[in-house]
PDB file of C-alpha atoms in Angstrom:
ATOM      1  CA  MET B   1     -34.318 167.644  90.592  1.00  0.00           C
ATOM      2  CA  THR B   2     -37.059 169.730  92.062  1.00  0.00           C
ATOM      3  CA  GLY B   3     -39.525 171.516  89.804  1.00  0.00           C
ATOM      4  CA  ILE B   4     -38.271 170.115  86.516  1.00  0.00           C
ATOM      5  CA  GLY B   5     -40.629 167.176  86.028  1.00  0.00           C
ATOM      6  CA  TRP B   6     -40.093 163.665  84.751  1.00  0.00           C
ATOM      7  CA  ILE B   7     -39.402 164.490  81.128  1.00  0.00           C
ATOM      8  CA  GLY B   8     -37.080 167.347  82.075  1.00  0.00           C
ATOM      9  CA  SER B   9     -35.244 165.038  84.478  1.00  0.00           C
ATOM     10  CA  LEU B  10     -34.744 162.474  81.721  1.00  0.00           C
ATOM     11  CA  ILE B  11     -33.458 165.113  79.308  1.00  0.00           C
ATOM     12  CA  ILE B  12     -31.118 166.667  81.864  1.00  0.00           C
ATOM     13  CA  GLY B  13     -30.008 163.218  83.031  1.00  0.00           C
ATOM     14  CA  ALA B  14     -29.162 162.133  79.489  1.00  0.00           C
ATOM     15  CA  LEU B  15     -27.261 165.350  78.738  1.00  0.00           C
ATOM     16  CA  ALA B  16     -25.431 165.288  82.073  1.00  0.00           C
ATOM     17  CA  GLY B  17     -24.494 161.628  81.643  1.00  0.00           C
ATOM     18  CA  TRP B  18     -23.212 162.330  78.145  1.00  0.00           C
ATOM     19  CA  ILE B  19     -21.171 165.308  79.385  1.00  0.00           C
ATOM     20  CA  ALA B  20     -19.732 163.210  82.224  1.00  0.00           C
ATOM     21  CA  GLU B  21     -18.979 160.408  79.753  1.00  0.00           C
ATOM     22  CA  LYS B  22     -16.934 162.813  77.617  1.00  0.00           C
ATOM     23  CA  ILE B  23     -15.163 164.428  80.586  1.00  0.00           C
ATOM     24  CA  MET B  24     -14.275 161.110  82.240  1.00  0.00           C
ATOM     25  CA  LYS B  25     -13.475 159.399  78.891  1.00  0.00           C
ATOM     26  CA  THR B  26     -15.780 156.414  79.334  1.00  0.00           C
ATOM     27  CA  ASP B  27     -18.118 154.628  76.953  1.00  0.00           C
ATOM     28  CA  GLN B  28     -21.654 154.235  78.335  1.00  0.00           C
ATOM     29  CA  SER B  29     -25.038 153.474  76.825  1.00  0.00           C
ATOM     30  CA  LEU B  30     -27.852 156.035  76.645  1.00  0.00           C
ATOM     31  CA  LEU B  31     -29.692 154.325  79.511  1.00  0.00           C
ATOM     32  CA  MET B  32     -26.569 154.359  81.689  1.00  0.00           C
ATOM     33  CA  ASN B  33     -26.029 158.051  80.856  1.00  0.00           C
ATOM     34  CA  ILE B  34     -29.582 158.839  81.999  1.00  0.00           C
ATOM     35  CA  VAL B  35     -29.153 156.835  85.216  1.00  0.00           C
ATOM     36  CA  LEU B  36     -25.763 158.417  85.952  1.00  0.00           C
ATOM     37  CA  GLY B  37     -27.121 161.909  85.307  1.00  0.00           C
ATOM     38  CA  ILE B  38     -30.203 161.492  87.502  1.00  0.00           C
ATOM     39  CA  VAL B  39     -28.442 159.691  90.358  1.00  0.00           C
ATOM     40  CA  GLY B  40     -25.516 162.107  90.115  1.00  0.00           C
ATOM     41  CA  ALA B  41     -27.911 165.041  90.415  1.00  0.00           C
ATOM     42  CA  LEU B  42     -29.591 163.489  93.442  1.00  0.00           C
ATOM     43  CA  VAL B  43     -26.280 162.776  95.176  1.00  0.00           C
ATOM     44  CA  LEU B  44     -24.699 166.171  94.501  1.00  0.00           C
ATOM     45  CA  ASN B  45     -27.895 168.087  95.325  1.00  0.00           C
ATOM     46  CA  TRP B  46     -28.029 166.246  98.646  1.00  0.00           C
ATOM     47  CA  LEU B  47     -24.367 167.070  99.337  1.00  0.00           C
ATOM     48  CA  LEU B  48     -24.821 170.729  98.417  1.00  0.00           C
ATOM     49  CA  ILE B  49     -27.848 171.073 100.670  1.00  0.00           C
ATOM     50  CA  ALA B  50     -26.014 169.335 103.526  1.00  0.00           C
ATOM     51  CA  ILE B  51     -22.878 171.467 103.170  1.00  0.00           C
ATOM     52  CA  ILE B  52     -24.012 174.935 102.090  1.00  0.00           C
ATOM     53  CA  GLY B  53     -27.772 174.732 102.588  1.00  0.00           C
ATOM     54  CA  THR B  54     -28.800 175.357  98.980  1.00  0.00           C
ATOM     55  CA  THR B  55     -28.353 174.070  95.449  1.00  0.00           C
ATOM     56  CA  LEU B  56     -28.274 175.533  91.958  1.00  0.00           C
ATOM     57  CA  GLY B  57     -31.683 176.253  90.463  1.00  0.00           C
ATOM     58  CA  GLY B  58     -33.113 176.100  86.980  1.00  0.00           C
ATOM     59  CA  TRP B  59     -32.339 173.871  84.034  1.00  0.00           C
ATOM     60  CA  ILE B  60     -28.755 175.048  83.554  1.00  0.00           C
ATOM     61  CA  GLY B  61     -27.938 174.856  87.259  1.00  0.00           C
ATOM     62  CA  GLN B  62     -29.332 171.354  87.508  1.00  0.00           C
ATOM     63  CA  LEU B  63     -27.439 170.322  84.374  1.00  0.00           C
ATOM     64  CA  VAL B  64     -24.174 171.503  85.948  1.00  0.00           C
ATOM     65  CA  VAL B  65     -24.977 169.732  89.236  1.00  0.00           C
ATOM     66  CA  ALA B  66     -26.025 166.532  87.443  1.00  0.00           C
ATOM     67  CA  ALA B  67     -22.901 166.442  85.254  1.00  0.00           C
ATOM     68  CA  ALA B  68     -20.624 167.043  88.232  1.00  0.00           C
ATOM     69  CA  GLY B  69     -22.483 164.389  90.224  1.00  0.00           C
ATOM     70  CA  ALA B  70     -22.210 161.892  87.371  1.00  0.00           C
ATOM     71  CA  CYS B  71     -18.458 162.562  87.146  1.00  0.00           C
ATOM     72  CA  LEU B  72     -18.236 161.972  90.893  1.00  0.00           C
ATOM     73  CA  LEU B  73     -20.062 158.647  90.547  1.00  0.00           C
ATOM     74  CA  ILE B  74     -17.788 157.516  87.701  1.00  0.00           C
ATOM     75  CA  PHE B  75     -14.742 158.491  89.772  1.00  0.00           C
ATOM     76  CA  VAL B  76     -15.977 156.542  92.808  1.00  0.00           C
ATOM     77  CA  ALA B  77     -16.774 153.506  90.640  1.00  0.00           C
ATOM     78  CA  ARG B  78     -13.245 153.602  89.196  1.00  0.00           C
ATOM     79  CA  MET B  79     -11.756 153.845  92.690  1.00  0.00           C
ATOM     80  CA  ILE B  80     -13.763 150.818  93.871  1.00  0.00           C
ATOM     81  CA  ARG B  81     -12.844 148.801  90.771  1.00  0.00           C
ATOM     82  CA  SER B  82      -9.148 149.583  91.105  1.00  0.00           C
ATOM     83  CA  LYS B  83      -9.080 148.400  94.732  1.00  0.00           C
ATOM     84  CA  THR B  84     -10.499 144.972  93.889  1.00  0.00           C
TER      85      THR B  84
END
């Protein structure tokens, strides 16, 4: 999350993780929401840059990217768990 800073990343990560938790109907802790939001933002930003060459900017854009990335991570985790 470029240009947002550490505290902004934590806030966006927590909100994005909470949004993803509600969308995907899971029950996570606050720490897990923050981790999911931050890692989800990193993963989806990387994918967006690799595919289209840019990403969404600003707080709202990064919140959308982080929430979508967190949903993607939850989906992948469920797929891995269901195969084992």
